[in-house]
């Protein structure tokens, strides 16, 4: 998928001598309309936007993202709404890549093929399915590729050497490295040096793959990982949304300020 | 889809961990791939290791107190005036329920893997209580995840966990019951899998946890088979084995030795939680035809909406109050080897009253669901039909609920 928007975003960031910034927010948090506005404002600074389709039994998410997900579900978000948020977003930002992220049961209930064709229609660029690891994801990943959708493989500190090789060779344009043993939103408990060392092992397998690092990335930690192809910030954004709602402040403005700061740290 | 003979059901999965090609599997985050692979390798070695088996048998006998008794409920049978009702009194096991088998085996595995910390989920509090006991016995540090609603309604078991030195982590998300406890426990494991062993409290979760749990509770039917042969000289012509089903560990353990028999000879009946009579909520994915979905790392019939969001459940019995069920039971259902039905809260309560009125037995609300079915069908059956109910838990933990619901009629 050489000409994918995802690939292009990394090329652009590299030209500017910085890592790509990837943001994660939850579709429907805290309303459908608001989450679209948040997505639009995030995309002013983010190179790639990840959009979560919320599940009520998320086995790999920490408190911040859970809170966002439960809030979105409570406010009535449905899978079809997620697709329409993406469609509407793409109408005005057609070159900004969108990656949908979620749990397999939602895809399974929707029907894999139907889900993929909906993604295609909405112009979704990539998919992360948290609980569909390699090699179980082979068939699904191949279907995505056939439809020009990037299936994004995850690698973690526990991934063995042999497995890492296989995953990299099966991956598409982007690979997601989980920085530490943690659910999303955990405090970074490994040194930046150690994370970059692991990251480098993946890069060494295949330099042409874009490898992003996620989990535990905040305003405080983002700079230390600048070397990576891309950095994902999720929980910090969800946390800011929660904080803004509690303080009855404007979520959109506050989130914009946060990504602006994040972006400045890696320029 | 077909069950093979002479192979334990826990081993009848394909290389991806699916029973019948579609139930079970490993829907897990990447981080857990390695720890699960390590655990799988270790377990496959240990189950062939004579020393480990000797150790297991030693603790089953001297610590758990196997075998538990098998006894006829004479008065209840007379009263119902139909099939004979027998009970396998698994609640005699140390701690008061079948959960001790799985907990003991997990503690032994944890030791064998050189880990010092063990974590587990619990609903009724028995899985947690037993894990805290086993942890104490084998010198492990223990954390138990439990829904805040369950902490309130199963206090006696929480007291026991604390006494054994375990930390109870209350879970406030979702319905604050077992489903949320399992999720939170799995999340904790994702973050701590390098030094911590996870025990799943029933035959649910990623493939290996179904296997370890089923392998452990299978002790129940091994004992029962011997006991039935002793009492009846041979296996009776019409035998029905009735068991409550939450995750399904007690039912699988009760049935495993009998699965190869013809269903017209030995009938296997699972009873799920139907919830309050007038409520739309229940915890009966098998008997009320839920669709297949993915929950806690495995595919099974799951109470869920058509988007794949997991439904809240409702049952008077915390141990059965779970939206999913073991992939093994889905397999038994689809192959028609076992039959699944449900009992409502009210039916379980009246069964409890009837059993305790006639017998010196105090089954908790979970097995009371199984008794409800036995009481329902026994009068219509011939006297040479033998019904065995697994009385797999003791009602001490349910004291507050029973007083509240039955008051002076207790
Ligand atoms: C006494 C008792 N019976 C049954 C159950 C249900 O679990 P399972 O179906 O795995 O036996 C529980 C669970 O907590 C229990 O405590």
XYZ file of C-alpha atoms and ligand atoms in Angstrom:
693
model
C 0.000 0.000 0.000
C 2.709 2.394 -1.065
C 0.541 5.398 -1.669
C -1.549 5.115 1.414
C -2.360 8.279 3.303
C -0.864 6.645 6.367
C 2.449 6.133 4.645
C 2.338 9.647 3.249
C 1.876 11.158 6.702
C 5.074 9.546 7.890
C 6.927 10.772 4.825
C 5.711 14.302 5.504
C 6.688 14.203 9.156
C 10.096 12.835 8.288
C 10.622 15.739 5.918
C 10.041 18.035 8.855
C 12.469 16.019 10.887
C 10.013 15.010 13.548
C 7.932 12.007 14.504
C 4.345 11.829 13.330
C 1.835 12.701 16.003
C -1.054 10.275 16.372
C -4.018 11.097 18.561
C -6.682 8.810 19.935
C -10.162 9.888 20.871
C -13.354 7.936 21.339
C -16.212 8.242 18.861
C -19.271 9.589 20.624
C -17.358 11.069 23.556
C -19.212 12.799 24.936
C -21.738 13.166 22.098
C -21.602 12.257 18.410
C -21.493 15.869 17.373
C -18.921 16.879 19.927
C -16.643 13.972 19.121
C -16.613 15.012 15.466
C -15.643 18.536 16.505
C -12.912 17.138 18.729
C -11.658 14.986 15.878
C -11.534 17.971 13.558
C -9.618 20.062 16.040
C -7.198 17.233 16.830
C -6.492 16.896 13.140
C -5.179 20.453 13.008
C -2.062 19.206 14.764
C -2.161 15.423 14.484
C -0.754 13.632 11.463
C -2.985 10.612 11.930
C -6.173 10.375 13.971
C -7.152 7.208 15.721
C -10.816 6.964 16.529
C -12.011 4.396 19.060
C -15.298 2.586 18.580
C -16.240 2.034 22.189
C -16.887 -1.359 23.761
C -18.264 -1.884 27.238
C -15.927 -4.752 28.177
C -12.513 -3.471 27.129
C -9.898 -5.862 28.488
C -6.860 -3.811 27.533
C -7.899 -0.264 28.400
C -7.151 1.659 31.523
C -9.395 4.027 33.437
C -9.209 7.104 31.205
C -10.230 5.427 27.982
C -12.807 3.288 29.798
C -14.409 6.444 31.148
C -14.586 7.942 27.658
C -15.957 4.709 26.202
C -18.662 4.267 28.852
C -19.665 7.905 28.448
C -19.988 7.515 24.681
C -22.017 4.314 24.965
C -24.264 5.889 27.554
C -24.884 8.746 25.149
C -26.034 6.267 22.560
C -23.168 5.847 20.115
C -23.699 3.026 17.593
C -21.274 1.545 15.092
C -23.061 3.201 12.195
C -22.609 6.542 13.935
C -18.883 5.876 14.043
C -18.853 5.376 10.296
C -20.840 8.531 9.743
C -18.467 10.520 11.956
C -15.608 9.323 9.753
C -17.506 10.124 6.540
C -18.311 13.612 7.734
C -14.765 14.171 8.833
C -13.402 13.018 5.492
C -15.689 15.407 3.641
C -13.622 18.276 4.934
C -10.276 16.591 5.614
C -9.974 14.071 2.891
C -6.215 13.656 3.189
C -6.044 13.136 6.913
C -5.721 9.428 7.703
C -8.190 7.878 10.119
C -7.570 4.652 11.957
C -10.455 2.968 13.702
C -9.578 1.119 16.864
C -11.626 -1.279 18.931
C -12.423 -4.806 20.019
C -13.204 -7.752 17.833
C -16.691 -8.544 19.124
C -18.008 -5.351 17.573
C -16.581 -6.318 14.182
C -17.800 -9.883 14.581
C -21.367 -8.852 15.376
C -21.407 -6.392 12.504
C -19.981 -9.060 10.200
C -16.353 -8.860 9.081
C -17.067 -8.291 5.392
C -19.784 -5.772 6.011
C -17.549 -3.970 8.488
C -14.712 -3.740 5.994
C -16.919 -2.522 3.180
C -18.387 0.124 5.497
C -14.862 1.212 6.380
C -14.027 1.479 2.734
C -17.090 3.556 2.005
C -16.355 5.902 4.897
C -12.717 6.127 3.750
C -11.220 4.626 6.859
C -7.483 4.240 6.307
C -6.554 1.685 8.915
C -7.823 -0.670 11.616
C -6.478 -1.701 14.991
C -8.272 -4.623 16.596
C -6.880 -4.894 20.081
C -7.868 -8.478 20.798
C -7.197 -10.009 17.407
C -3.499 -10.824 17.581
C -1.239 -12.539 15.097
C -1.683 -15.216 13.711
C -5.417 -15.251 14.444
C -5.699 -12.004 12.496
C -4.210 -13.332 9.258
C -7.449 -13.802 7.372
C -8.925 -10.535 8.531
C -5.709 -8.614 7.833
C -5.601 -10.021 4.304
C -9.186 -8.929 3.709
C -8.288 -5.433 4.876
C -5.308 -5.266 2.557
C -7.409 -6.355 -0.378
C -9.625 -3.382 0.318
C -6.743 -0.964 0.709
C -7.189 -0.696 4.434
C -4.122 -0.914 6.627
C -4.397 -3.571 9.302
C -2.113 -2.421 12.054
C -0.192 -5.072 13.947
C 0.779 -4.604 17.571
C 4.036 -5.635 19.169
C 4.697 -5.570 22.893
C 7.708 -5.984 25.197
C 6.626 -9.612 25.707
C 6.653 -10.424 21.981
C 9.302 -13.067 21.312
C 12.015 -12.623 18.702
C 10.628 -15.180 16.317
C 7.145 -13.842 16.667
C 8.353 -10.294 16.100
C 9.905 -11.361 12.809
C 6.714 -12.977 11.634
C 4.550 -10.068 12.692
C 6.756 -7.527 10.951
C 6.771 -9.524 7.759
C 2.987 -9.820 7.890
C 2.453 -6.147 8.665
C 1.269 -3.411 6.326
C 2.451 0.219 6.422
C 2.415 0.777 10.138
C 3.297 -1.169 13.267
C 2.306 -0.186 16.763
C 4.808 -0.823 19.532
C 3.332 -0.964 23.029
C 5.915 0.734 25.216
C 5.444 -1.324 28.383
C 3.405 -3.971 30.158
C 0.310 -1.953 30.780
C -3.206 -1.188 29.783
C -3.675 2.164 28.078
C -3.167 5.145 30.327
C -0.584 3.623 32.609
C 2.334 5.638 33.899
C 5.448 5.155 31.827
C 7.380 2.649 33.923
C 10.195 1.872 31.482
C 13.013 4.256 30.560
C 12.867 5.997 27.197
C 16.220 4.434 26.389
C 14.901 0.933 26.908
C 11.783 1.655 24.840
C 13.834 3.015 21.963
C 16.068 -0.043 22.143
C 13.072 -2.322 21.686
C 11.701 -0.037 19.003
C 14.980 -0.290 17.150
C 14.716 -4.086 17.106
C 11.510 -3.761 15.145
C 12.969 -1.179 12.799
C 15.950 -3.416 12.175
C 13.673 -6.075 10.777
C 12.438 -3.791 8.058
C 13.369 -0.138 7.784
C 10.515 0.655 5.436
C 7.838 -0.037 8.052
C 6.589 2.901 10.046
C 6.769 2.053 13.710
C 4.864 4.106 16.248
C 5.128 3.959 20.005
C 2.113 4.217 22.251
C 1.012 3.792 25.896
C 2.110 6.142 28.649
C 2.793 9.077 26.349
C 1.935 12.448 27.843
C 3.150 16.017 27.727
C 5.862 14.961 30.147
C 7.147 11.914 28.291
C 6.601 12.665 24.623
C 9.888 14.460 24.007
C 12.008 11.589 25.261
C 10.702 9.302 22.515
C 11.162 11.728 19.636
C 13.304 9.287 17.716
C 10.354 7.124 16.773
C 8.529 7.294 13.445
C 5.393 8.215 15.296
C 3.982 8.688 18.781
C 0.451 7.981 19.942
C -1.313 9.982 22.610
C -4.644 8.632 23.803
C -5.385 8.541 27.495
C -4.011 12.032 28.027
C -6.598 13.320 25.554
C -9.449 11.320 27.105
C -8.377 12.582 30.499
C -8.479 16.172 29.263
C -11.993 15.637 27.913
C -13.134 14.226 31.237
C -11.520 17.101 33.103
C -13.126 19.680 30.846
C -16.564 18.150 31.253
C -16.185 18.114 35.022
C -15.097 21.733 35.082
C -17.792 22.700 32.585
C -15.169 24.073 30.254
C -15.064 23.880 26.488
C -13.737 20.411 25.601
C -12.788 21.377 22.072
C -10.665 24.353 23.090
C -8.962 22.458 25.867
C -8.158 19.494 23.652
C -6.787 21.773 20.952
C -4.494 23.418 23.491
C -3.253 20.034 24.627
C -2.353 18.747 21.141
C -0.742 22.028 20.282
C 1.544 21.608 23.283
C 2.238 17.997 22.401
C 3.148 18.923 18.867
C 5.473 21.692 20.022
C 7.400 19.248 22.175
C 8.385 17.130 19.200
C 9.033 19.836 16.634
C -19.599 -30.736 14.896
C -18.951 -33.945 16.802
C -17.580 -35.005 20.167
C -14.776 -37.563 20.030
C -14.751 -40.524 22.397
C -11.955 -41.379 24.818
C -10.423 -37.925 24.677
C -11.121 -35.450 27.472
C -13.360 -32.690 26.184
C -10.852 -30.078 27.317
C -8.433 -31.430 24.708
C -10.851 -31.516 21.793
C -9.962 -28.105 20.410
C -8.132 -27.187 17.210
C -4.724 -25.528 16.981
C -6.238 -22.095 17.455
C -7.972 -23.240 20.619
C -11.502 -23.581 19.263
C -13.948 -26.286 20.244
C -16.257 -27.308 17.424
C -14.355 -24.871 15.217
C -15.958 -21.807 16.745
C -16.062 -21.756 20.551
C -13.122 -20.629 22.662
C -9.895 -19.434 21.096
C -7.601 -16.659 22.261
C -8.913 -13.161 21.639
C -6.242 -11.442 23.659
C -4.044 -8.380 23.512
C -0.546 -8.975 22.129
C 1.027 -8.512 25.548
C -0.686 -11.650 26.849
C 0.385 -13.901 23.973
C 3.697 -14.785 25.581
C 2.499 -15.356 29.160
C -0.328 -17.501 27.820
C 2.049 -19.480 25.661
C 4.360 -19.977 28.658
C 1.472 -21.103 30.820
C 0.250 -23.469 28.121
C 3.670 -25.095 27.769
C 4.052 -25.391 31.511
C 0.635 -26.920 32.020
C 1.102 -29.457 29.240
C 4.359 -30.537 30.886
C 2.994 -30.617 34.400
C -0.030 -32.720 33.552
C 2.335 -35.450 32.338
C 4.707 -35.069 35.257
C 4.265 -37.887 37.793
C 5.624 -35.773 40.626
C 3.191 -32.999 39.905
C 0.289 -35.446 39.695
C 1.312 -36.997 42.999
C 1.380 -33.562 44.558
C -2.033 -32.728 43.147
C -3.518 -35.973 44.439
C -1.925 -35.442 47.819
C -3.460 -31.995 48.227
C -6.809 -33.045 46.785
C -6.989 -35.771 49.442
C -5.357 -34.160 52.445
C -6.106 -30.509 51.915
C -9.360 -30.419 49.962
C -10.744 -33.574 51.566
C -11.564 -35.709 48.540
C -13.692 -37.635 48.049
C -16.747 -35.626 48.997
C -19.773 -37.713 49.823
C -22.478 -39.086 47.575
C -25.765 -39.565 49.294
C -29.422 -40.245 48.675
C -31.864 -37.520 49.652
C -34.426 -39.977 51.046
C -36.952 -37.519 52.397
C -36.937 -35.261 49.382
C -37.276 -38.290 47.099
C -40.220 -39.592 49.143
C -41.861 -36.207 49.077
C -41.527 -35.821 45.325
C -42.590 -39.419 44.786
C -40.889 -39.969 41.460
C -37.267 -40.281 40.486
C -34.731 -40.857 43.260
C -32.765 -37.764 44.104
C -29.154 -38.057 45.116
C -26.622 -35.388 45.905
C -22.898 -35.195 45.362
C -22.045 -33.005 48.307
C -19.126 -31.090 46.834
C -19.731 -28.308 49.357
C -17.979 -30.579 51.891
C -14.707 -29.724 50.174
C -12.403 -27.475 52.157
C -13.737 -23.923 51.935
C -17.248 -24.989 50.986
C -17.357 -25.262 47.184
C -15.808 -26.814 44.071
C -13.762 -23.689 43.399
C -11.050 -25.097 45.663
C -9.955 -27.595 42.976
C -9.115 -24.964 40.386
C -7.596 -22.649 43.003
C -5.310 -25.362 44.381
C -4.096 -26.396 40.932
C -3.428 -22.767 39.953
C -1.465 -22.176 43.142
C 0.634 -25.266 42.393
C 1.225 -24.085 38.816
C 2.116 -20.604 40.051
C 4.719 -22.137 42.346
C 6.048 -24.349 39.586
C 6.447 -21.287 37.368
C 8.402 -19.514 40.055
C 5.929 -16.658 40.414
C 5.173 -15.164 43.808
C 2.005 -13.260 43.069
C -1.359 -14.698 42.150
C -4.530 -12.891 41.126
C -8.071 -14.025 40.469
C -11.651 -12.940 39.868
C -14.667 -13.854 41.919
C -18.424 -13.428 41.840
C -19.970 -15.401 44.672
C -16.699 -14.998 46.488
C -15.926 -18.702 46.503
C -13.329 -18.540 43.740
C -11.710 -15.670 45.629
C -11.939 -17.310 49.008
C -10.415 -20.528 47.692
C -7.620 -18.729 45.881
C -6.838 -16.805 49.050
C -6.719 -20.096 50.972
C -4.478 -21.784 48.435
C -2.247 -18.702 48.233
C -1.831 -18.730 51.971
C -1.129 -22.446 52.004
C 1.543 -22.184 49.310
C 3.070 -18.875 50.381
C 1.847 -16.652 47.535
C 0.704 -13.048 47.647
C -2.875 -12.806 46.485
C -5.162 -10.134 45.003
C -8.828 -10.783 44.315
C -10.929 -8.697 41.929
C -14.582 -8.491 42.865
C -17.519 -6.363 41.748
C -18.634 -3.809 44.330
C -22.188 -5.199 44.211
C -20.904 -8.692 44.968
C -18.703 -7.484 47.829
C -21.878 -6.254 49.484
C -23.979 -9.344 48.880
C -21.385 -12.028 49.635
C -19.807 -10.606 52.763
C -18.960 -13.851 54.575
C -16.667 -14.890 51.732
C -15.036 -11.452 51.670
C -14.333 -11.747 55.376
C -12.664 -15.087 54.717
C -10.476 -13.632 51.945
C -9.280 -10.855 54.193
C -8.599 -13.278 57.007
C -6.417 -15.257 54.645
C -4.398 -12.144 53.930
C -5.635 -11.488 50.397
C -6.291 -8.012 49.123
C -9.773 -7.498 47.665
C -9.821 -5.007 44.805
C -13.352 -3.639 44.403
C -14.480 -3.071 40.819
C -16.875 -0.196 40.240
C -17.228 -0.290 36.469
C -20.251 -1.601 34.546
C -22.692 -3.712 36.529
C -20.162 -4.131 39.373
C -20.473 -7.916 39.215
C -18.443 -10.897 38.012
C -18.136 -9.768 34.396
C -16.432 -6.556 35.504
C -14.257 -8.404 37.998
C -12.919 -10.709 35.275
C -12.223 -7.734 32.963
C -10.367 -5.856 35.672
C -8.389 -8.944 36.648
C -7.324 -9.459 33.032
C -6.311 -5.810 32.765
C -4.218 -6.128 35.878
C -2.567 -9.187 34.381
C -1.740 -7.295 31.184
C 0.193 -4.823 33.339
C 1.832 -7.347 35.644
C 2.212 -10.584 33.706
C 5.979 -10.625 34.203
C 5.781 -11.594 37.855
C 2.144 -12.473 38.430
C 0.127 -15.584 37.684
C -3.550 -15.249 36.816
C -6.225 -17.722 37.827
C -9.561 -17.485 36.029
C -12.295 -18.648 38.400
C -14.239 -20.810 35.971
C -13.970 -22.672 32.660
C -13.959 -19.363 30.775
C -11.353 -16.992 29.370
C -8.571 -17.756 26.887
C -8.283 -21.441 25.936
C -5.675 -22.489 28.501
C -7.748 -21.239 31.426
C -10.719 -23.311 30.297
C -8.446 -26.336 30.183
C -6.747 -25.896 33.535
C -10.031 -25.293 35.302
C -11.788 -28.248 33.653
C -8.814 -30.497 34.355
C -9.047 -29.526 38.032
C -12.777 -29.858 38.624
C -12.857 -33.173 36.697
C -11.925 -34.693 40.054
C -15.621 -34.431 40.977
C -16.832 -36.832 38.296
C -13.928 -39.200 38.839
C -15.102 -39.585 42.413
C -18.736 -39.764 41.409
C -18.187 -42.532 38.896
C -16.557 -44.721 41.521
C -19.231 -43.866 44.062
C -22.087 -44.640 41.672
C -20.555 -48.005 40.822
C -20.169 -48.744 44.528
C -23.756 -47.846 45.397
C -25.518 -49.337 42.396
C -23.011 -52.068 41.392
C -23.104 -50.676 37.896
C -24.163 -47.438 36.289
C -27.972 -47.170 36.518
C -29.984 -47.425 33.286
C -31.560 -44.021 33.653
C -29.253 -41.440 35.096
C -29.565 -37.669 35.037
C -26.802 -35.377 36.207
C -28.052 -31.911 37.049
C -25.727 -28.993 37.661
C -25.991 -25.234 37.791
C -24.033 -23.340 35.135
C -22.451 -19.941 35.617
C -19.138 -20.156 33.821
C -19.580 -23.907 33.879
C -16.640 -25.228 35.907
C -18.716 -27.151 38.343
C -20.905 -28.663 35.596
C -17.941 -29.674 33.454
C -16.219 -31.227 36.451
C -19.376 -33.104 37.374
C -19.919 -34.447 33.854
C -16.488 -34.997 32.341
C -16.299 -38.742 33.041
C -19.789 -39.306 31.649
C -19.671 -37.437 28.368
C -18.875 -40.564 26.327
C -22.116 -42.272 27.414
C -25.234 -42.096 25.283
C -27.464 -39.185 26.210
C -30.470 -41.491 26.572
C -28.529 -43.371 29.196
C -26.868 -40.547 31.080
C -28.534 -37.219 30.569
C -26.597 -34.045 31.356
C -28.744 -31.098 32.369
C -27.295 -27.644 32.973
C -29.312 -25.013 34.790
C -28.566 -21.350 34.223
C -29.742 -18.303 36.130
C -33.063 -17.067 34.789
C -33.019 -13.949 36.971
C -36.066 -12.470 38.689
C -39.329 -13.878 37.311
C -40.585 -10.597 35.905
C -37.246 -9.187 34.788
C -35.987 -9.038 31.231
C -32.461 -9.480 32.501
C -31.008 -12.924 33.093
C -27.690 -14.747 32.953
C -28.746 -17.635 30.748
C -26.935 -17.380 27.391
C -27.330 -21.081 26.541
C -30.929 -21.714 27.445
C -32.238 -18.379 26.258
C -30.462 -18.516 22.929
C -27.948 -15.725 23.059
C -25.784 -15.194 19.986
C -22.119 -16.110 19.764
C -19.812 -13.324 20.801
C -16.383 -12.666 22.231
C -16.011 -12.073 25.923
C -12.880 -12.252 28.055
C -10.751 -13.701 25.326
C -13.040 -16.452 24.086
C -15.949 -16.967 21.737
C -19.085 -18.331 23.362
C -22.783 -17.683 23.567
C -22.988 -14.304 25.244
C -25.807 -12.083 26.449
C -25.230 -9.000 24.319
C -26.995 -6.506 22.115
C -26.776 -6.646 18.331
C -23.854 -4.195 18.339
C -21.778 -6.519 20.491
C -22.034 -4.592 23.736
C -22.234 -7.060 26.608
C -25.553 -7.018 28.451
C -25.929 -6.443 32.115
C -27.226 -9.552 33.813
C -29.326 -10.104 36.877
C -29.504 -13.044 39.226
C -29.996 -13.607 42.914
C -26.973 -15.855 42.707
C -23.721 -13.927 42.323
C -21.918 -17.060 41.131
C -24.210 -17.496 38.133
C -24.559 -13.798 37.368
C -22.346 -13.789 34.257
C -23.260 -12.958 30.639
C -20.986 -15.537 29.019
C -20.393 -19.229 29.515
C -17.679 -21.787 28.911
C -16.928 -22.609 25.248
C -17.053 -26.234 26.351
C -20.706 -25.892 27.274
C -21.440 -24.183 23.961
C -19.875 -27.225 22.315
C -21.950 -29.587 24.482
C -25.058 -27.629 23.588
C -24.476 -27.555 19.846
C -23.602 -31.263 19.732
C -26.764 -31.841 21.781
C -24.839 -33.899 24.335
C -26.070 -31.711 27.170
C -29.335 -29.910 27.622
C -29.579 -26.457 29.152
C -32.440 -24.810 30.924
C -32.819 -22.083 33.526
C -34.424 -21.476 36.893
C -35.659 -18.097 38.087
C -34.618 -16.462 41.361
C -37.958 -17.439 42.838
C -37.663 -21.060 41.747
C -34.180 -21.290 43.216
C -35.409 -19.840 46.495
C -38.298 -22.279 46.794
C -35.995 -25.140 45.893
C -33.705 -24.011 48.679
C -36.618 -24.028 51.089
C -37.784 -27.474 50.080
C -34.334 -29.056 50.203
C -33.520 -27.575 53.597
C -36.926 -28.542 54.931
C -36.421 -32.223 54.117
C -32.682 -32.736 54.241
C -29.645 -31.919 56.321
C -28.130 -30.079 53.411
C -27.597 -26.372 52.938
C -27.017 -25.695 49.231
C -26.073 -22.164 48.232
C -28.167 -20.223 45.734
C -26.134 -21.565 42.783
C -26.867 -25.292 43.300
C -30.377 -24.327 44.404
C -30.925 -23.558 40.719
C -29.995 -27.164 39.928
C -32.273 -28.449 42.679
C -35.110 -26.392 41.227
C -34.862 -28.366 37.987
C -34.594 -31.687 39.840
C -37.691 -30.844 41.860
C -39.524 -29.849 38.699
C -38.861 -33.049 36.765
C -38.601 -35.731 39.463
C -42.349 -36.230 40.079
C -42.889 -37.057 36.417
C -40.168 -39.689 36.334
C -40.087 -43.392 37.249
C -38.674 -44.605 40.552
C -35.759 -46.300 38.850
C -34.573 -42.987 37.430
C -31.615 -41.679 39.349
C -31.129 -37.932 39.479
C -27.854 -36.694 40.892
C -27.539 -33.034 41.767
C -24.173 -31.441 42.335
C -24.562 -29.550 45.587
C -21.473 -27.566 44.788
C -21.648 -24.754 47.327
C -22.622 -24.061 50.905
C -25.240 -21.407 51.699
C -23.402 -19.779 54.568
C -22.315 -17.025 52.189
C -25.961 -16.369 51.238
C -27.210 -15.837 54.772
C -28.101 -12.155 54.336
C -29.910 -12.685 51.032
C -31.847 -15.657 52.407
C -32.962 -13.752 55.490
C -33.992 -10.797 53.363
C -35.921 -12.885 50.848
C -37.319 -15.653 53.032
C -37.372 -13.974 56.435
C -39.066 -16.124 59.031
C -39.532 -18.977 56.575
C -35.835 -19.699 56.546
C -21.147 -22.549 44.680
C -21.003 -22.118 43.282
N -21.609 -22.810 42.321
C -21.524 -22.465 41.037
C -20.828 -21.355 40.642
C -20.821 -20.993 39.198
O -19.618 -21.192 38.570
P -19.391 -22.442 37.660
O -20.492 -22.514 36.669
O -18.067 -22.206 37.046
O -19.382 -23.634 38.504
C -20.165 -20.586 41.605
C -19.391 -19.415 41.204
O -18.986 -18.586 41.936
C -20.249 -20.979 42.948
O -19.637 -20.276 43.904
